[in-house]
Amino acid sequence: STIPKFETLFPSTSTFDPTKLRFNAAEILYSICHVLRLFNGEFLFLDKTKKIYNKDDGDFALDAAHTLSQSSTVLYEDARYESIDELMLFLYSSASANILSKEPLSEASSRRKLLVQDVLKLSRSATFVWRAFAEGIEILNQAIKIIKSYKTDTNRKALRSIIKTKKKMIF
């Protein structure tokens, strides 16, 4: 008797196309660019020799991590983009305005264009994309370290959320 192929034993019920991951990655990259521009690297200046941080030390890192996870619909809402057209429509629409909600509409529009240009420039090299994702993960690592140093149970939900975001980015 012949051995059946693996695919026939466990047929895929998913219609997910892995080539579409690049659209989701581009949206995450957009959010990383937004955070890097917004915080201008402030979250990276923490004293890494400290074992415990107070609230003032961690404000930038926690705000940057929160902004990163909240501004990406792929990370926060588990959104999936099927095409570059769908992604660009979202990025240029008012639906992405939650990222830039405190700016006047004309400034938000200019900011979105600038962020899309950042993504296009970074996308020219896999090394640049990898480095940007590494920066995003470092933002989350800083926030995880700070929350863990607070030693309180009230931050468990925030810690779980940031760890979940980090896992999605690594995947």
Backbone as JSON Lines, residues from 0, in Angstrom:
{"i":0,"aa":"S","n":[0.83,-1.18,0.0],"ca":[0.0,0.0,0.0],"c":[0.87,1.25,0.0]}
{"i":1,"aa":"T","n":[0.39,2.32,-0.6],"ca":[1.16,3.55,-0.67],"c":[0.84,4.46,0.51]}
{"i":2,"aa":"I","n":[1.79,5.27,0.84],"ca":[1.61,6.22,1.94],"c":[0.98,7.47,1.35]}
{"i":3,"aa":"P","n":[-0.14,7.92,1.93],"ca":[-0.8,9.12,1.4],"c":[0.05,10.36,1.64]}
{"i":4,"aa":"K","n":[-0.11,11.32,0.78],"ca":[0.59,12.58,0.93],"c":[0.07,13.31,2.17]}
{"i":5,"aa":"F","n":[0.97,14.05,2.8],"ca":[0.62,14.78,4.02],"c":[-0.55,15.72,3.78]}
{"i":6,"aa":"E","n":[-0.54,16.38,2.65],"ca":[-1.59,17.36,2.36],"c":[-2.98,16.73,2.33]}
{"i":7,"aa":"T","n":[-3.06,15.46,1.93],"ca":[-4.37,14.81,1.88],"c":[-4.84,14.4,3.27]}
{"i":8,"aa":"L","n":[-3.91,14.2,4.19],"ca":[-4.29,13.85,5.55],"c":[-4.82,15.06,6.32]}
{"i":9,"aa":"F","n":[-4.21,16.19,6.09],"ca":[-4.58,17.41,6.78],"c":[-4.77,18.52,5.75]}
{"i":10,"aa":"P","n":[-5.88,18.5,5.05],"ca":[-6.07,19.53,4.03],"c":[-6.15,20.92,4.67]}
{"i":11,"aa":"S","n":[-5.57,21.84,4.0],"ca":[-5.58,23.21,4.5],"c":[-6.96,23.82,4.3]}
{"i":12,"aa":"T","n":[-7.49,24.36,5.38],"ca":[-8.77,25.07,5.29],"c":[-8.53,26.56,5.17]}
{"i":13,"aa":"S","n":[-7.29,26.95,5.25],"ca":[-6.95,28.37,5.18],"c":[-6.75,28.8,3.73]}
{"i":14,"aa":"T","n":[-7.2,29.99,3.44],"ca":[-6.98,30.55,2.11],"c":[-5.86,31.58,2.16]}
{"i":15,"aa":"F","n":[-5.11,31.57,3.27],"ca":[-4.05,32.55,3.46],"c":[-2.92,32.31,2.46]}
{"i":16,"aa":"D","n":[-2.49,33.38,1.85],"ca":[-1.4,33.35,0.9],"c":[-0.19,34.01,1.54]}
{"i":17,"aa":"P","n":[0.88,33.23,1.82],"ca":[2.03,33.82,2.53],"c":[2.71,34.96,1.78]}
{"i":18,"aa":"T","n":[2.5,35.04,0.48],"ca":[3.11,36.15,-0.26],"c":[2.48,37.49,0.13]}
{"i":19,"aa":"K","n":[1.31,37.44,0.74],"ca":[0.64,38.66,1.17],"c":[1.18,39.21,2.48]}
{"i":20,"aa":"L","n":[2.09,38.46,3.11],"ca":[2.69,38.95,4.36],"c":[3.42,40.27,4.16]}
{"i":21,"aa":"R","n":[3.92,40.48,2.97],"ca":[4.67,41.72,2.72],"c":[3.79,42.95,2.89]}
{"i":22,"aa":"F","n":[2.5,42.84,2.61],"ca":[1.6,43.97,2.79],"c":[1.41,44.26,4.28]}
{"i":23,"aa":"N","n":[1.29,43.21,5.07],"ca":[1.16,43.37,6.52],"c":[2.46,43.91,7.11]}
{"i":24,"aa":"A","n":[3.58,43.41,6.61],"ca":[4.88,43.89,7.08],"c":[5.06,45.37,6.75]}
{"i":25,"aa":"A","n":[4.58,45.79,5.6],"ca":[4.69,47.2,5.2],"c":[3.87,48.08,6.14]}
{"i":26,"aa":"E","n":[2.72,47.6,6.58],"ca":[1.89,48.39,7.5],"c":[2.58,48.5,8.86]}
{"i":27,"aa":"I","n":[3.21,47.42,9.32],"ca":[3.96,47.46,10.57],"c":[5.15,48.41,10.43]}
{"i":28,"aa":"L","n":[5.81,48.34,9.29],"ca":[6.94,49.23,9.02],"c":[6.5,50.7,9.06]}
{"i":29,"aa":"Y","n":[5.33,50.97,8.54],"ca":[4.74,52.32,8.59],"c":[4.61,52.77,10.05]}
{"i":30,"aa":"S","n":[4.12,51.89,10.9],"ca":[3.96,52.24,12.32],"c":[5.3,52.42,13.01]}
{"i":31,"aa":"I","n":[6.27,51.6,12.64],"ca":[7.61,51.75,13.22],"c":[8.19,53.11,12.83]}
{"i":32,"aa":"C","n":[8.05,53.46,11.56],"ca":[8.54,54.77,11.09],"c":[7.86,55.9,11.85]}
{"i":33,"aa":"H","n":[6.56,55.76,12.05],"ca":[5.81,56.77,12.8],"c":[6.39,56.93,14.2]}
{"i":34,"aa":"V","n":[6.62,55.83,14.89],"ca":[7.13,55.9,16.27],"c":[8.55,56.47,16.29]}
{"i":35,"aa":"L","n":[9.38,56.04,15.36],"ca":[10.76,56.55,15.34],"c":[10.79,58.05,15.07]}
{"i":36,"aa":"R","n":[9.91,58.53,14.2],"ca":[9.85,59.97,13.95],"c":[9.24,60.72,15.14]}
{"i":37,"aa":"L","n":[8.19,60.17,15.71],"ca":[7.49,60.83,16.8],"c":[8.36,60.96,18.05]}
{"i":38,"aa":"F","n":[9.05,59.88,18.41],"ca":[9.83,59.88,19.65],"c":[11.31,60.2,19.42]}
{"i":39,"aa":"N","n":[11.73,60.24,18.17],"ca":[13.09,60.65,17.82],"c":[14.15,59.93,18.65]}
{"i":40,"aa":"G","n":[13.93,58.66,18.96],"ca":[14.91,57.87,19.68],"c":[14.97,58.09,21.17]}
{"i":41,"aa":"E","n":[14.08,58.91,21.74],"ca":[14.12,59.22,23.17],"c":[14.03,57.98,24.05]}
{"i":42,"aa":"F","n":[13.3,56.99,23.61],"ca":[13.1,55.78,24.41],"c":[14.37,54.95,24.52]}
{"i":43,"aa":"L","n":[15.36,55.21,23.69],"ca":[16.59,54.41,23.71],"c":[17.63,54.95,24.69]}
{"i":44,"aa":"F","n":[17.34,56.05,25.36],"ca":[18.34,56.65,26.23],"c":[18.18,56.25,27.69]}
{"i":45,"aa":"L","n":[17.56,55.13,27.95],"ca":[17.41,54.66,29.32],"c":[18.75,54.15,29.84]}
{"i":46,"aa":"D","n":[18.96,54.31,31.14],"ca":[20.16,53.78,31.78],"c":[19.99,52.27,31.92]}
{"i":47,"aa":"K","n":[20.68,51.52,31.08],"ca":[20.48,50.07,31.04],"c":[21.12,49.35,32.22]}
{"i":48,"aa":"T","n":[21.89,50.08,33.05],"ca":[22.5,49.45,34.22],"c":[21.52,49.39,35.4]}
{"i":49,"aa":"K","n":[20.44,50.16,35.31],"ca":[19.45,50.17,36.4],"c":[18.67,48.87,36.43]}
{"i":50,"aa":"K","n":[18.34,48.43,37.62],"ca":[17.51,47.24,37.79],"c":[16.04,47.62,37.97]}
{"i":51,"aa":"I","n":[15.79,48.79,38.53],"ca":[14.42,49.26,38.77],"c":[14.3,50.67,38.22]}
{"i":52,"aa":"Y","n":[13.21,50.91,37.49],"ca":[12.96,52.22,36.91],"c":[11.79,52.86,37.62]}
{"i":53,"aa":"N","n":[11.84,54.18,37.74],"ca":[10.65,54.86,38.25],"c":[9.83,55.33,37.06]}
{"i":54,"aa":"K","n":[8.65,55.86,37.34],"ca":[7.72,56.21,36.26],"c":[8.32,57.21,35.27]}
{"i":55,"aa":"D","n":[9.05,58.18,35.75],"ca":[9.62,59.19,34.85],"c":[10.63,58.58,33.88]}
{"i":56,"aa":"D","n":[11.39,57.6,34.36],"ca":[12.38,56.95,33.49],"c":[11.73,56.27,32.3]}
{"i":57,"aa":"G","n":[10.6,55.64,32.54],"ca":[10.01,54.8,31.53],"c":[8.95,55.42,30.65]}
{"i":58,"aa":"D","n":[8.62,56.69,30.88],"ca":[7.53,57.3,30.11],"c":[7.72,57.2,28.61]}
{"i":59,"aa":"F","n":[8.91,57.57,28.13],"ca":[9.15,57.54,26.69],"c":[9.06,56.12,26.14]}
{"i":60,"aa":"A","n":[9.69,55.19,26.82],"ca":[9.7,53.81,26.33],"c":[8.3,53.21,26.33]}
{"i":61,"aa":"L","n":[7.55,53.45,27.39],"ca":[6.19,52.91,27.46],"c":[5.28,53.58,26.44]}
{"i":62,"aa":"D","n":[5.42,54.9,26.29],"ca":[4.61,55.61,25.3],"c":[4.95,55.14,23.89]}
{"i":63,"aa":"A","n":[6.23,54.93,23.62],"ca":[6.65,54.47,22.29],"c":[6.09,53.07,22.01]}
{"i":64,"aa":"A","n":[6.17,52.18,22.98],"ca":[5.65,50.82,22.8],"c":[4.14,50.84,22.61]}
{"i":65,"aa":"H","n":[3.46,51.65,23.4],"ca":[2.01,51.76,23.29],"c":[1.62,52.33,21.92]}
{"i":66,"aa":"T","n":[2.32,53.37,21.49],"ca":[2.03,53.97,20.19],"c":[2.28,52.97,19.07]}
{"i":67,"aa":"L","n":[3.36,52.21,19.17],"ca":[3.65,51.21,18.14],"c":[2.55,50.16,18.06]}
{"i":68,"aa":"S","n":[2.17,49.62,19.2],"ca":[1.16,48.56,19.16],"c":[-0.22,49.08,18.77]}
{"i":69,"aa":"Q","n":[-0.55,50.32,19.15],"ca":[-1.87,50.87,18.85],"c":[-1.98,51.42,17.43]}
{"i":70,"aa":"S","n":[-0.86,51.84,16.85],"ca":[-0.92,52.47,15.54],"c":[-0.88,51.48,14.38]}
{"i":71,"aa":"S","n":[-0.58,50.24,14.66],"ca":[-0.57,49.23,13.61],"c":[-1.82,48.37,13.72]}
{"i":72,"aa":"T","n":[-2.65,48.41,12.7],"ca":[-3.85,47.57,12.75],"c":[-3.5,46.09,12.62]}
{"i":73,"aa":"V","n":[-2.37,45.78,12.01],"ca":[-1.93,44.39,11.93],"c":[-1.59,43.88,13.32]}
{"i":74,"aa":"L","n":[-0.88,44.69,14.11],"ca":[-0.48,44.28,15.45],"c":[-1.62,44.38,16.45]}
{"i":75,"aa":"Y","n":[-2.41,45.42,16.36],"ca":[-3.44,45.68,17.37],"c":[-4.76,44.98,17.09]}
{"i":76,"aa":"E","n":[-5.21,45.03,15.83],"ca":[-6.52,44.48,15.48],"c":[-6.43,43.2,14.68]}
{"i":77,"aa":"D","n":[-5.21,42.73,14.43],"ca":[-4.99,41.52,13.64],"c":[-5.54,41.66,12.22]}
{"i":78,"aa":"A","n":[-5.4,42.87,11.67],"ca":[-5.87,43.15,10.31],"c":[-4.99,42.41,9.31]}
{"i":79,"aa":"R","n":[-5.55,42.15,8.14],"ca":[-4.82,41.5,7.05],"c":[-5.08,42.27,5.77]}
{"i":80,"aa":"Y","n":[-4.02,42.57,5.05],"ca":[-4.15,43.29,3.79],"c":[-3.93,42.31,2.64]}
{"i":81,"aa":"E","n":[-4.8,42.38,1.65],"ca":[-4.77,41.45,0.52],"c":[-3.97,41.98,-0.67]}
{"i":82,"aa":"S","n":[-3.76,43.29,-0.7],"ca":[-3.05,43.88,-1.85],"c":[-2.4,45.18,-1.42]}
{"i":83,"aa":"I","n":[-1.49,45.64,-2.25],"ca":[-0.85,46.93,-1.98],"c":[-1.86,48.06,-2.12]}
{"i":84,"aa":"D","n":[-2.83,47.88,-3.02],"ca":[-3.87,48.91,-3.19],"c":[-4.69,49.06,-1.91]}
{"i":85,"aa":"E","n":[-5.06,47.94,-1.32],"ca":[-5.84,47.96,-0.08],"c":[-5.05,48.64,1.04]}
{"i":86,"aa":"L","n":[-3.78,48.31,1.12],"ca":[-2.92,48.91,2.15],"c":[-2.78,50.41,1.93]}
{"i":87,"aa":"M","n":[-2.49,50.83,0.72],"ca":[-2.31,52.25,0.44],"c":[-3.6,53.03,0.67]}
{"i":88,"aa":"L","n":[-4.71,52.43,0.3],"ca":[-6.0,53.09,0.55],"c":[-6.19,53.32,2.05]}
{"i":89,"aa":"F","n":[-5.86,52.33,2.85],"ca":[-5.97,52.49,4.29],"c":[-5.01,53.57,4.81]}
{"i":90,"aa":"L","n":[-3.75,53.52,4.38],"ca":[-2.75,54.45,4.89],"c":[-3.07,55.9,4.52]}
{"i":91,"aa":"Y","n":[-3.67,56.11,3.37],"ca":[-3.99,57.48,2.95],"c":[-5.4,57.91,3.35]}
{"i":92,"aa":"S","n":[-6.16,57.01,3.92],"ca":[-7.55,57.34,4.27],"c":[-7.63,57.91,5.67]}
{"i":93,"aa":"S","n":[-8.8,58.35,6.0],"ca":[-9.03,58.86,7.36],"c":[-9.03,57.71,8.36]}
{"i":94,"aa":"A","n":[-9.11,56.46,7.9],"ca":[-9.09,55.33,8.82],"c":[-7.77,55.25,9.57]}
{"i":95,"aa":"S","n":[-6.7,55.71,8.94],"ca":[-5.42,55.68,9.64],"c":[-5.18,56.95,10.45]}
{"i":96,"aa":"A","n":[-6.16,57.82,10.49],"ca":[-6.0,59.1,11.19],"c":[-5.84,58.91,12.7]}
{"i":97,"aa":"N","n":[-6.26,57.76,13.23],"ca":[-6.09,57.55,14.67],"c":[-4.62,57.62,15.08]}
{"i":98,"aa":"I","n":[-3.73,57.33,14.14],"ca":[-2.3,57.41,14.42],"c":[-1.89,58.85,14.65]}
{"i":99,"aa":"L","n":[-2.47,59.74,13.91],"ca":[-2.04,61.14,13.91],"c":[-3.16,62.06,14.38]}
{"i":100,"aa":"S","n":[-4.0,61.58,15.27],"ca":[-5.25,62.26,15.6],"c":[-5.08,63.65,16.21]}
{"i":101,"aa":"K","n":[-3.93,63.97,16.75],"ca":[-3.78,65.26,17.4],"c":[-3.29,66.35,16.45]}
{"i":102,"aa":"E","n":[-3.1,66.01,15.21],"ca":[-2.62,66.98,14.23],"c":[-3.78,67.49,13.38]}
{"i":103,"aa":"P","n":[-3.66,68.72,12.88],"ca":[-4.65,69.2,11.9],"c":[-4.62,68.3,10.67]}
{"i":104,"aa":"L","n":[-5.73,68.25,9.96],"ca":[-5.86,67.33,8.83],"c":[-4.76,67.51,7.78]}
{"i":105,"aa":"S","n":[-4.4,68.75,7.45],"ca":[-3.37,68.97,6.43],"c":[-2.01,68.45,6.9]}
{"i":106,"aa":"E","n":[-1.7,68.64,8.18],"ca":[-0.43,68.13,8.71],"c":[-0.45,66.6,8.76]}
{"i":107,"aa":"A","n":[-1.57,66.03,9.13],"ca":[-1.68,64.57,9.16],"c":[-1.49,63.99,7.77]}
{"i":108,"aa":"S","n":[-2.06,64.63,6.77],"ca":[-1.91,64.17,5.39],"c":[-0.44,64.24,4.96]}
{"i":109,"aa":"S","n":[0.22,65.33,5.28],"ca":[1.65,65.47,4.96],"c":[2.47,64.42,5.69]}
{"i":110,"aa":"R","n":[2.12,64.17,6.95],"ca":[2.84,63.17,7.75],"c":[2.66,61.79,7.14]}
{"i":111,"aa":"R","n":[1.45,61.46,6.73],"ca":[1.2,60.14,6.12],"c":[2.04,59.97,4.85]}
{"i":112,"aa":"K","n":[2.09,61.02,4.03],"ca":[2.9,60.94,2.81],"c":[4.37,60.71,3.15]}
{"i":113,"aa":"L","n":[4.85,61.42,4.16],"ca":[6.24,61.27,4.58],"c":[6.51,59.85,5.09]}
{"i":114,"aa":"L","n":[5.59,59.31,5.85],"ca":[5.76,57.95,6.39],"c":[5.73,56.91,5.27]}
{"i":115,"aa":"V","n":[4.87,57.1,4.28],"ca":[4.83,56.18,3.14],"c":[6.16,56.26,2.38]}
{"i":116,"aa":"Q","n":[6.7,57.46,2.23],"ca":[8.0,57.6,1.58],"c":[9.09,56.89,2.38]}
{"i":117,"aa":"D","n":[9.02,56.99,3.72],"ca":[9.97,56.27,4.57],"c":[9.9,54.76,4.32]}
{"i":118,"aa":"V","n":[8.68,54.25,4.27],"ca":[8.48,52.81,4.04],"c":[9.04,52.41,2.68]}
{"i":119,"aa":"L","n":[8.78,53.22,1.67],"ca":[9.29,52.9,0.33],"c":[10.82,52.88,0.3]}
{"i":120,"aa":"K","n":[11.43,53.85,0.96],"ca":[12.89,53.89,1.0],"c":[13.47,52.7,1.77]}
{"i":121,"aa":"L","n":[12.88,52.38,2.89],"ca":[13.36,51.24,3.68],"c":[13.16,49.92,2.93]}
{"i":122,"aa":"S","n":[12.1,49.84,2.16],"ca":[11.76,48.6,1.46],"c":[12.71,48.28,0.31]}
{"i":123,"aa":"R","n":[13.57,49.18,-0.02],"ca":[14.52,48.93,-1.11],"c":[15.59,47.92,-0.72]}
{"i":124,"aa":"S","n":[15.76,47.69,0.57],"ca":[16.79,46.77,1.03],"c":[16.25,45.92,2.19]}
{"i":125,"aa":"A","n":[16.45,44.62,2.09],"ca":[16.03,43.72,3.16],"c":[16.76,44.07,4.46]}
{"i":126,"aa":"T","n":[17.98,44.55,4.35],"ca":[18.74,44.93,5.54],"c":[18.07,46.1,6.25]}
{"i":127,"aa":"F","n":[17.59,47.07,5.49],"ca":[16.9,48.21,6.09],"c":[15.61,47.77,6.78]}
{"i":128,"aa":"V","n":[14.87,46.9,6.13],"ca":[13.61,46.4,6.72],"c":[13.92,45.64,8.0]}
{"i":129,"aa":"W","n":[14.92,44.77,7.94],"ca":[15.3,44.0,9.13],"c":[15.7,44.93,10.26]}
{"i":130,"aa":"R","n":[16.48,45.95,9.95],"ca":[16.94,46.89,10.98],"c":[15.78,47.68,11.58]}
{"i":131,"aa":"A","n":[14.84,48.09,10.75],"ca":[13.66,48.8,11.27],"c":[12.84,47.91,12.2]}
{"i":132,"aa":"F","n":[12.66,46.65,11.8],"ca":[11.93,45.72,12.68],"c":[12.71,45.49,13.98]}
{"i":133,"aa":"A","n":[14.04,45.43,13.88],"ca":[14.86,45.29,15.09],"c":[14.67,46.48,16.02]}
{"i":134,"aa":"E","n":[14.57,47.69,15.45],"ca":[14.3,48.89,16.25],"c":[12.93,48.79,16.93]}
{"i":135,"aa":"G","n":[11.94,48.32,16.16],"ca":[10.6,48.15,16.74],"c":[10.6,47.15,17.89]}
{"i":136,"aa":"I","n":[11.31,46.07,17.72],"ca":[11.39,45.06,18.78],"c":[12.15,45.61,19.98]}
{"i":137,"aa":"E","n":[13.17,46.42,19.75],"ca":[13.9,47.04,20.86],"c":[13.01,47.99,21.65]}
{"i":138,"aa":"I","n":[12.13,48.71,20.96],"ca":[11.16,49.57,21.65],"c":[10.33,48.72,22.61]}
{"i":139,"aa":"L","n":[9.85,47.59,22.13],"ca":[9.02,46.71,22.96],"c":[9.84,46.08,24.08]}
{"i":140,"aa":"N","n":[11.08,45.7,23.81],"ca":[11.95,45.13,24.85],"c":[12.17,46.12,25.99]}
{"i":141,"aa":"Q","n":[12.39,47.4,25.64],"ca":[12.57,48.43,26.68],"c":[11.32,48.53,27.55]}
{"i":142,"aa":"A","n":[10.17,48.53,26.91],"ca":[8.92,48.63,27.67],"c":[8.72,47.41,28.57]}
{"i":143,"aa":"I","n":[9.03,46.23,28.06],"ca":[8.9,45.01,28.87],"c":[9.81,45.09,30.09]}
{"i":144,"aa":"K","n":[11.03,45.53,29.89],"ca":[11.98,45.65,31.0],"c":[11.46,46.63,32.06]}
{"i":145,"aa":"I","n":[10.92,47.74,31.62],"ca":[10.43,48.75,32.56],"c":[9.22,48.23,33.33]}
{"i":146,"aa":"I","n":[8.28,47.62,32.63],"ca":[7.08,47.12,33.31],"c":[7.46,46.05,34.33]}
{"i":147,"aa":"K","n":[8.37,45.18,33.95],"ca":[8.81,44.13,34.9],"c":[9.49,44.74,36.12]}
{"i":148,"aa":"S","n":[10.17,45.85,35.95],"ca":[10.88,46.46,37.08],"c":[9.93,47.12,38.07]}
{"i":149,"aa":"Y","n":[8.7,47.44,37.64],"ca":[7.74,48.08,38.53],"c":[7.27,47.15,39.64]}
{"i":150,"aa":"K","n":[7.34,45.86,39.42],"ca":[7.01,44.84,40.43],"c":[5.6,44.99,41.0]}
{"i":151,"aa":"T","n":[4.64,45.34,40.16],"ca":[3.25,45.42,40.61],"c":[2.39,44.57,39.69]}
{"i":152,"aa":"D","n":[1.29,44.09,40.21],"ca":[0.38,43.27,39.42],"c":[-0.5,44.11,38.5]}
{"i":153,"aa":"T","n":[-0.58,45.4,38.73],"ca":[-1.46,46.24,37.91],"c":[-0.95,46.38,36.48]}
{"i":154,"aa":"N","n":[0.29,46.08,36.25],"ca":[0.86,46.24,34.92],"c":[0.86,44.93,34.12]}
{"i":155,"aa":"R","n":[0.29,43.87,34.66],"ca":[0.29,42.57,33.98],"c":[-0.4,42.61,32.62]}
{"i":156,"aa":"K","n":[-1.52,43.32,32.55],"ca":[-2.25,43.41,31.28],"c":[-1.41,44.11,30.22]}
{"i":157,"aa":"A","n":[-0.79,45.21,30.59],"ca":[0.08,45.94,29.66],"c":[1.25,45.08,29.24]}
{"i":158,"aa":"L","n":[1.83,44.34,30.18],"ca":[2.95,43.47,29.87],"c":[2.54,42.38,28.88]}
{"i":159,"aa":"R","n":[1.4,41.76,29.11],"ca":[0.91,40.72,28.19],"c":[0.67,41.3,26.79]}
{"i":160,"aa":"S","n":[0.1,42.48,26.74],"ca":[-0.17,43.13,25.46],"c":[1.12,43.41,24.69]}
{"i":161,"aa":"I","n":[2.13,43.92,25.38],"ca":[3.39,44.23,24.72],"c":[4.11,42.96,24.29]}
{"i":162,"aa":"I","n":[4.07,41.93,25.1],"ca":[4.7,40.65,24.73],"c":[3.99,40.06,23.52]}
{"i":163,"aa":"K","n":[2.67,40.15,23.48],"ca":[1.91,39.66,22.32],"c":[2.29,40.43,21.06]}
{"i":164,"aa":"T","n":[2.43,41.74,21.17],"ca":[2.84,42.56,20.02],"c":[4.23,42.15,19.56]}
{"i":165,"aa":"K","n":[5.13,41.93,20.5],"ca":[6.5,41.52,20.15],"c":[6.49,40.19,19.42]}
{"i":166,"aa":"K","n":[5.71,39.24,19.89],"ca":[5.64,37.93,19.22],"c":[5.14,38.07,17.79]}
{"i":167,"aa":"K","n":[4.14,38.92,17.59],"ca":[3.62,39.14,16.22],"c":[4.69,39.75,15.33]}
{"i":168,"aa":"M","n":[5.46,40.68,15.89],"ca":[6.5,41.31,15.07],"c":[7.6,40.31,14.7]}
{"i":169,"aa":"I","n":[7.94,39.46,15.64],"ca":[8.99,38.47,15.37],"c":[8.52,37.47,14.33]}
{"i":170,"aa":"F","n":[7.24,37.11,14.4],"ca":[6.71,36.16,13.43],"c":[6.75,36.75,12.05]}
